[in-house]
CSV table of C-alpha atoms and ligand atoms in Angstrom, one decimal:
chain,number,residue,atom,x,y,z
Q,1,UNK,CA,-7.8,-49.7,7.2
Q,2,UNK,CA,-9.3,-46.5,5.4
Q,3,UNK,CA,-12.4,-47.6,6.4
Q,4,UNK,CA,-11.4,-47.8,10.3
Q,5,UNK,CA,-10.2,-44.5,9.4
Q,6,UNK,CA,-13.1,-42.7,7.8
Q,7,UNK,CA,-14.9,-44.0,10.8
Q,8,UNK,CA,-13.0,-41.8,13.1
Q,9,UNK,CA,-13.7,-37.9,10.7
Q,10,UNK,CA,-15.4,-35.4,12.4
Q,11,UNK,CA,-14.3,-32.5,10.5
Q,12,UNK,CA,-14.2,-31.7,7.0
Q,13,UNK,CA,-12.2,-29.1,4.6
Q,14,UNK,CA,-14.0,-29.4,1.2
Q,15,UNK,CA,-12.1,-27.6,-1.7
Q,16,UNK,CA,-14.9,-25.7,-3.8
Q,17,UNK,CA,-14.1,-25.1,-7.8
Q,18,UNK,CA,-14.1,-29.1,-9.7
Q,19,UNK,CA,-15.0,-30.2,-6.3
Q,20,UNK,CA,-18.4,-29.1,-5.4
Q,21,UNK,CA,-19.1,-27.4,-8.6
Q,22,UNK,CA,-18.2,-27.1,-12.4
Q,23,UNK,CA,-19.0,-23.5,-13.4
Q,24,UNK,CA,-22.4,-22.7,-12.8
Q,25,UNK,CA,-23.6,-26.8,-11.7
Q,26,UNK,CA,-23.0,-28.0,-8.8
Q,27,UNK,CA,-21.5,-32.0,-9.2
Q,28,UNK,CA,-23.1,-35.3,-8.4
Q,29,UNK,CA,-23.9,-35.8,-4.6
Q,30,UNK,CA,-22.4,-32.3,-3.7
Q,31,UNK,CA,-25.9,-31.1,-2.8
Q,32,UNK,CA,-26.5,-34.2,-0.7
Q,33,UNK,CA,-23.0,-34.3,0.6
Q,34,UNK,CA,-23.3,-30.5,2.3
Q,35,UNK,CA,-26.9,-31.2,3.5
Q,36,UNK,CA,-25.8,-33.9,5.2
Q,37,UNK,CA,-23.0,-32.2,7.0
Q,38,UNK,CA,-25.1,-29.6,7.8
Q,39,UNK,CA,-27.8,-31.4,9.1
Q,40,UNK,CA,-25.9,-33.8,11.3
Q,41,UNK,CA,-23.9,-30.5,12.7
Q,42,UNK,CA,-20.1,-31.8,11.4
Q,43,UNK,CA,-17.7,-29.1,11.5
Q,44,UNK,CA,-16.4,-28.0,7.9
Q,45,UNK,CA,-15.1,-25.4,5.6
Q,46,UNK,CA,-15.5,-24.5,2.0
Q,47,UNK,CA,-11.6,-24.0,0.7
Q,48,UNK,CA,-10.2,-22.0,-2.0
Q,49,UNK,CA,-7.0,-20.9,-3.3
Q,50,UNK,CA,-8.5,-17.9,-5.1
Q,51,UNK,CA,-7.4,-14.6,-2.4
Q,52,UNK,CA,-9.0,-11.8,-5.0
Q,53,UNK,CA,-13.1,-12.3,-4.3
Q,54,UNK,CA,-14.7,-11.9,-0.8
Q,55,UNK,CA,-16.1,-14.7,1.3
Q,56,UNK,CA,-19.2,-13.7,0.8
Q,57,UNK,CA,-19.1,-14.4,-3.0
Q,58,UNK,CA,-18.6,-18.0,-2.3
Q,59,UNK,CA,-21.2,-18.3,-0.4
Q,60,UNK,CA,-23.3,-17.2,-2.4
Q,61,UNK,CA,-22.1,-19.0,-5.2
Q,62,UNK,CA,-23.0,-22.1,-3.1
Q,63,UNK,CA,-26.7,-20.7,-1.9
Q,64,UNK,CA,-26.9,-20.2,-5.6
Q,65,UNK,CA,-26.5,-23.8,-6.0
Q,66,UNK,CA,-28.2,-25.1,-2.9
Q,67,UNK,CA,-25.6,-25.4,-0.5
Q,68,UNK,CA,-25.9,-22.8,2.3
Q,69,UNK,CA,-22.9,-22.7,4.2
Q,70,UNK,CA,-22.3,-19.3,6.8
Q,71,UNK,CA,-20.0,-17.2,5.9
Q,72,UNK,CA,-17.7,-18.2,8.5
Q,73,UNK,CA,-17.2,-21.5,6.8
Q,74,UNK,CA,-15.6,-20.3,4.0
Q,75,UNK,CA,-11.8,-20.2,3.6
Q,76,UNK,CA,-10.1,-18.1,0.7
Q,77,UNK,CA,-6.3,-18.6,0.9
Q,78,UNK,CA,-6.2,-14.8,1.7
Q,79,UNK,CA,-8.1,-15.2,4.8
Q,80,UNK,CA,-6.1,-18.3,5.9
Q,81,UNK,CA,-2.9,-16.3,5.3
Q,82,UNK,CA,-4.3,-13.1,7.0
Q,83,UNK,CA,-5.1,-14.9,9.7
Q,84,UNK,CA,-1.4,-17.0,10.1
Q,85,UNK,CA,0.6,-13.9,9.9
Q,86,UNK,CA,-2.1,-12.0,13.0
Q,87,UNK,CA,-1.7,-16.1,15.0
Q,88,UNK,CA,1.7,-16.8,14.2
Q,89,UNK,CA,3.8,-13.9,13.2
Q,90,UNK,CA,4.3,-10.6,15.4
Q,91,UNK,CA,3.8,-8.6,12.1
Q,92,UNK,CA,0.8,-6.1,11.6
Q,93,UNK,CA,1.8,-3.7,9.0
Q,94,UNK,CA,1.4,-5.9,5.8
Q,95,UNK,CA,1.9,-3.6,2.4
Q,96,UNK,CA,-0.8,-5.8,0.4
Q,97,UNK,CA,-0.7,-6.4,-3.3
Q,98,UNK,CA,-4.5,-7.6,-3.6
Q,99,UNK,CA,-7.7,-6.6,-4.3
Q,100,UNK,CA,-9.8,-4.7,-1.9
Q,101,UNK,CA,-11.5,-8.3,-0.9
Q,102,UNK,CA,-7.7,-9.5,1.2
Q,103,UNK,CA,-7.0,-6.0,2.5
Q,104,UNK,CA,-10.7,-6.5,4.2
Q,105,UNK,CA,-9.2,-10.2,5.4
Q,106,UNK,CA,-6.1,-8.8,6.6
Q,107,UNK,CA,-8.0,-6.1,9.2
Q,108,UNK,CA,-10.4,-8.4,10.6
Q,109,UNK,CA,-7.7,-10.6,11.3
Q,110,UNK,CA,-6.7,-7.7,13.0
Q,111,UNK,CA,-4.0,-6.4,10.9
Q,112,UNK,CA,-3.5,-3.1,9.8
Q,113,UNK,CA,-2.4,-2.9,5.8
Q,114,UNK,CA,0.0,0.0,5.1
Q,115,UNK,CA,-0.6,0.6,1.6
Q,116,UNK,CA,-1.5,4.3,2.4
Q,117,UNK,CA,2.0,4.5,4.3
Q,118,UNK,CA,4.4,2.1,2.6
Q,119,UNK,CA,7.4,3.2,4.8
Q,120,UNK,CA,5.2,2.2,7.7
Q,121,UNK,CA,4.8,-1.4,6.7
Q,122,UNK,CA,6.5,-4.5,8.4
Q,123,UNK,CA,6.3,-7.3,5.6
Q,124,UNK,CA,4.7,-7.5,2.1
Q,125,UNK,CA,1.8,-10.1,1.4
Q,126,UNK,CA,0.7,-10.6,-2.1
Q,127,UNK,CA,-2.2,-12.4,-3.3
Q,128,UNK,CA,-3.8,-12.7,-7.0
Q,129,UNK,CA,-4.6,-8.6,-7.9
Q,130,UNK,CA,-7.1,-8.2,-10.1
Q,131,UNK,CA,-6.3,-4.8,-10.3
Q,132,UNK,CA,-2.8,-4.8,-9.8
Q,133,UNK,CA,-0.9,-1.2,-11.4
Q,134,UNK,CA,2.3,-0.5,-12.2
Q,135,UNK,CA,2.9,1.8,-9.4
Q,136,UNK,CA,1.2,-1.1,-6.6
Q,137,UNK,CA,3.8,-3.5,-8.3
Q,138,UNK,CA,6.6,-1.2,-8.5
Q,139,UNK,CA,6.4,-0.2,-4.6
Q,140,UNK,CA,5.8,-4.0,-3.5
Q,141,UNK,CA,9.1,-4.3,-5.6
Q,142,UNK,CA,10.9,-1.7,-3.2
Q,143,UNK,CA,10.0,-3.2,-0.2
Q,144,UNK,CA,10.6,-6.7,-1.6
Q,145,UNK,CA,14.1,-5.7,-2.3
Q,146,UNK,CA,14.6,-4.0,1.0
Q,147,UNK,CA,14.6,-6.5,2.7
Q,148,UNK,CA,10.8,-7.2,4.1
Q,149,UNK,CA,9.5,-10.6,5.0
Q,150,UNK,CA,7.6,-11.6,2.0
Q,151,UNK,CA,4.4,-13.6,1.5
Q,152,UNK,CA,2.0,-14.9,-0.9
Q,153,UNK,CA,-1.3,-16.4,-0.5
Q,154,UNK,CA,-1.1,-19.1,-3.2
Q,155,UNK,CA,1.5,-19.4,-5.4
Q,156,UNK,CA,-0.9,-20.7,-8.1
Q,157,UNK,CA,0.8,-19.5,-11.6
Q,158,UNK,CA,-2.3,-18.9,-14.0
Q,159,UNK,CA,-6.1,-19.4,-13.5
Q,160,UNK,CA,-8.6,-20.8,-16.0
Q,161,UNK,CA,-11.2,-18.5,-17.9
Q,162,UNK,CA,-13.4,-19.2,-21.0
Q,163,UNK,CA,-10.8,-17.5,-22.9
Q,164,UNK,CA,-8.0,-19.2,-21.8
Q,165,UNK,CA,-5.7,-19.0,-18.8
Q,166,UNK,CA,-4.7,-15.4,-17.2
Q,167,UNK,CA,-2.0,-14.1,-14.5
Q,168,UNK,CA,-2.7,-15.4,-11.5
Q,169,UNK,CA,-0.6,-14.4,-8.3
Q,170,UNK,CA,2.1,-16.9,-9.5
Q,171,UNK,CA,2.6,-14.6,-12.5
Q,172,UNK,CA,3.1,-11.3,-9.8
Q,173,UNK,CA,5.8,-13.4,-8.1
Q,174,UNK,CA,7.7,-13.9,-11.3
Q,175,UNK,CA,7.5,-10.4,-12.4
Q,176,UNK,CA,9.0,-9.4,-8.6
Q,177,UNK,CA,11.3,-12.4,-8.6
Q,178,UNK,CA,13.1,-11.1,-12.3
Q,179,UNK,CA,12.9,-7.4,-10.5
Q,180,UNK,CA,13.9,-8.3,-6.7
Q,181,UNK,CA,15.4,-11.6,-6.6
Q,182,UNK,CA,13.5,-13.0,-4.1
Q,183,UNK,CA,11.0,-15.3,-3.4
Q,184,UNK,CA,7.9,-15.6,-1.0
Q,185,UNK,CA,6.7,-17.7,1.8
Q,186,UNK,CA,3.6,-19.0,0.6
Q,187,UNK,CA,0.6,-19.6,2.7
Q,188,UNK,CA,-2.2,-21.1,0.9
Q,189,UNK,CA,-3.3,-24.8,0.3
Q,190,UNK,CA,-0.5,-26.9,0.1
Q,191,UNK,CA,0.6,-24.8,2.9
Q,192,UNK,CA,1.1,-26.1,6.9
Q,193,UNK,CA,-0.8,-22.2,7.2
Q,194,UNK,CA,-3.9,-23.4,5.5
Q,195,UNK,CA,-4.1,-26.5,7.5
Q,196,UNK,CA,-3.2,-24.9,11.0
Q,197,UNK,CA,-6.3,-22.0,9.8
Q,198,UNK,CA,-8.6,-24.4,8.9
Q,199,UNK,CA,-7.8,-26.9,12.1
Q,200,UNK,CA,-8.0,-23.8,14.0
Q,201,UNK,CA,-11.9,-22.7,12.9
Q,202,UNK,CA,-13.2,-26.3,12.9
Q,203,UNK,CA,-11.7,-27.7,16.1
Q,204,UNK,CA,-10.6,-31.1,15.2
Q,205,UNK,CA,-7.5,-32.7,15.0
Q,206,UNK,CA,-5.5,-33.7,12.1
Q,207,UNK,CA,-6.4,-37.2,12.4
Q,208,UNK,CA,-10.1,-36.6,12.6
Q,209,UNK,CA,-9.8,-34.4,9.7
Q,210,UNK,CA,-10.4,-35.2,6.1
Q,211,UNK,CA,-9.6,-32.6,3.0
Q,212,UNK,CA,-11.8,-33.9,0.2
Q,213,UNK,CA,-10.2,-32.0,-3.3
Q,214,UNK,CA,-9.7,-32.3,-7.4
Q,215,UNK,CA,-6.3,-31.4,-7.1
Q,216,UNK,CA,-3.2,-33.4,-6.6
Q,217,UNK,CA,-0.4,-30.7,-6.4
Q,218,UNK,CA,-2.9,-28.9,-3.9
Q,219,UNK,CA,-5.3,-30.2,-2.3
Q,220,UNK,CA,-3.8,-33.6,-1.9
Q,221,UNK,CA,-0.4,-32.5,-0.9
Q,222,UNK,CA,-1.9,-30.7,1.7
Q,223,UNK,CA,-3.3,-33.8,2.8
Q,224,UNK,CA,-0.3,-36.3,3.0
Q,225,UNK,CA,1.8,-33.1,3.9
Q,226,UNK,CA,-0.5,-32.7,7.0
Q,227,UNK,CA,-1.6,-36.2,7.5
Q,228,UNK,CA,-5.1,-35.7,7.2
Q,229,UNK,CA,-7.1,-38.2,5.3
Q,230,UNK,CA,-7.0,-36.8,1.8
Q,231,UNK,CA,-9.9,-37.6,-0.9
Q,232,UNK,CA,-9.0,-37.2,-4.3
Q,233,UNK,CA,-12.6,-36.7,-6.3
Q,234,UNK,CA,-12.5,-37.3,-10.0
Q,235,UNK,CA,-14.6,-34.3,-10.9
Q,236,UNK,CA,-12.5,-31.4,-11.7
Q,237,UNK,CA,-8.6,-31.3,-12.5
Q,238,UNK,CA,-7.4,-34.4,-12.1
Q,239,UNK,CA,-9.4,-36.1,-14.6
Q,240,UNK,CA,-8.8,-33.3,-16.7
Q,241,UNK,CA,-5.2,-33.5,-16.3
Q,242,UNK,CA,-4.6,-37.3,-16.7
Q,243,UNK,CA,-3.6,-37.1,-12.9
Q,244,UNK,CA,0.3,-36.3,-13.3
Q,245,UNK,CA,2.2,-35.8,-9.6
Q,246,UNK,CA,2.6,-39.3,-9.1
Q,247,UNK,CA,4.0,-39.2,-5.9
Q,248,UNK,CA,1.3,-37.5,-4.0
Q,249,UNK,CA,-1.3,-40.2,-3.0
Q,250,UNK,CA,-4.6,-39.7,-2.0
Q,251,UNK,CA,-5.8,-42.0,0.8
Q,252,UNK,CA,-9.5,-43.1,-1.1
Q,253,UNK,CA,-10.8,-41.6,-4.4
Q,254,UNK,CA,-14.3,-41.3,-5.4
Q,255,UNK,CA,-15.9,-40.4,-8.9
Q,256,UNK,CA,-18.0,-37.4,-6.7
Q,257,UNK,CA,-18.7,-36.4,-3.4
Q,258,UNK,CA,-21.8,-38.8,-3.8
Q,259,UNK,CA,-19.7,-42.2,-3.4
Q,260,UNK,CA,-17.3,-40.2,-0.4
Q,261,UNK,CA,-21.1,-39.4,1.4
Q,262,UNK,CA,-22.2,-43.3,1.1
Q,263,UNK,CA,-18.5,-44.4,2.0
Q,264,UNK,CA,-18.6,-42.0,5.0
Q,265,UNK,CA,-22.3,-43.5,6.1
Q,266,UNK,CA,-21.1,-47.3,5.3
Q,267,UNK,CA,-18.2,-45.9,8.2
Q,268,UNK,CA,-20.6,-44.9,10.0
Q,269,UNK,CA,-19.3,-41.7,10.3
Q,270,UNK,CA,-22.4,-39.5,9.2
Q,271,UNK,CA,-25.6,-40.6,9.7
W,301,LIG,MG1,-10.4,-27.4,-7.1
């Protein structure tokens, strides 16, 4: 049954950080794994939650580690979400709380951020702001509480460092839910947005589509949510985390992308 399935992927989202690499090392069979998809022309993206660093830094985080990938294959959740509210929304005014890296997503999805004219903007989108201020917070508070439709790119709460975990967008919510009251739409992976962005830029359909991820609570729920063939790898957070959301379940898991490559060839879905 998987196996008749896997035989049908064309596409591929491939979640990067515990997936394709730990830090600065890139996991077993990642290498392999992108080469191959490269080399045999598959469509696929690189995927991350993170909305506060450019695309470009991605990609050359992965050139870094031998796996070229253009920057057009790589995904942030602030680009996915820039590019759902420009598709599927008739807003174009977003105030942004973000770095300087999702204000550049939100224009070339052809939006036009209002932060230099708050009382111009149509809706608020918050991502993970690295250099969030008081006064940035405190006017994404007013136009919270005024009544603006509200997003977020991830709604992921803190994110790891070597000194232990910091604020990540998750955090900004709280601080404007105690203030406002209100809550965001949120766009990122587990989101349907991520999956109708990354669908849209590969070309495949859901069921020709696989999401290979560490994450349960992400990357996996995106996949049952979405019905793409999800593929739980047991490099990064899971293991870490004992693998707790029981009821999300991935269709296959592997140890690495390795054993998902030689499952995929055994398919006989890449050469
Ligand atoms: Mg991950």
């Amino acid at each position: 049954m998987s196996n008749e399935r896997l035989g049908r992927i064309r596409g591929f989202l491939l979640d990067m950080d515990g997936t394709l690499y730990i830090g600065g090392e890139a996991v077993p069979g990642a290498v392999a794994f992108m080469a191959t998809l490269a080399r045999s022309r598959r469509p696929h993206l690189v995927l991350t939650n993170n909305s506060s660093a450019a695309r470009s830094r991605y990609r050359e985080r992965l050139g870094r580690l031998g796996m070229p990938v253009p920057l057009s294959a790589v995904l942030t959740s602030g680009g996915a979400s820039a590019e759902w509210l420009a598709a599927s929304t008739s807003l174009r005014r977003p105030f942004v709380l973000g770095t300087r890296a999702l204000t550049n997503e939100c224009r070339r999805a052809g939006l036009a951020p209002a932060n230099a004219a708050p009382e111009t903007a149509d809706c608020v989108l918050l991502g993970y702001d690295t250099g969030v201020t008081y006064a940035s917070l405190t006017e994404a508070c007013l136009l919270v509480a005024s009544g603006l439709p509200y997003y977020a790119t991830h709604a992921d709460r803190t994110c790891i460092s070597p000194r232990g975990l910091l604020p990540d967008a998750g955090a900004l919510i709280a601080a404007i839910e105690v203030t406002t009251g209100r809550t965001p739409i949120v766009l990122g992976k587990p989101e349907a947005s991520m999956v109708e962005a990354g669908l849209r830029r590969l070309g495949t359909s859901v069921d020709e589509t696989l999401i290979l991820g560490d994450q349960l609570d992400t990357d996996m729920m995106l996949g049952q949510r979405s019905g793409m063939f999800s593929v739980l790898t047991l490099t990064g957070e899971a293991a870490r985390r004992g693998r707790e959301y029981e009821n999300v379940r991935p269709d296959l898991t592997v140890a690495h992308p390795g054993e998902l490559l030689e499952r995929l060839r055994a398919a006989g879905a890449l050469p």
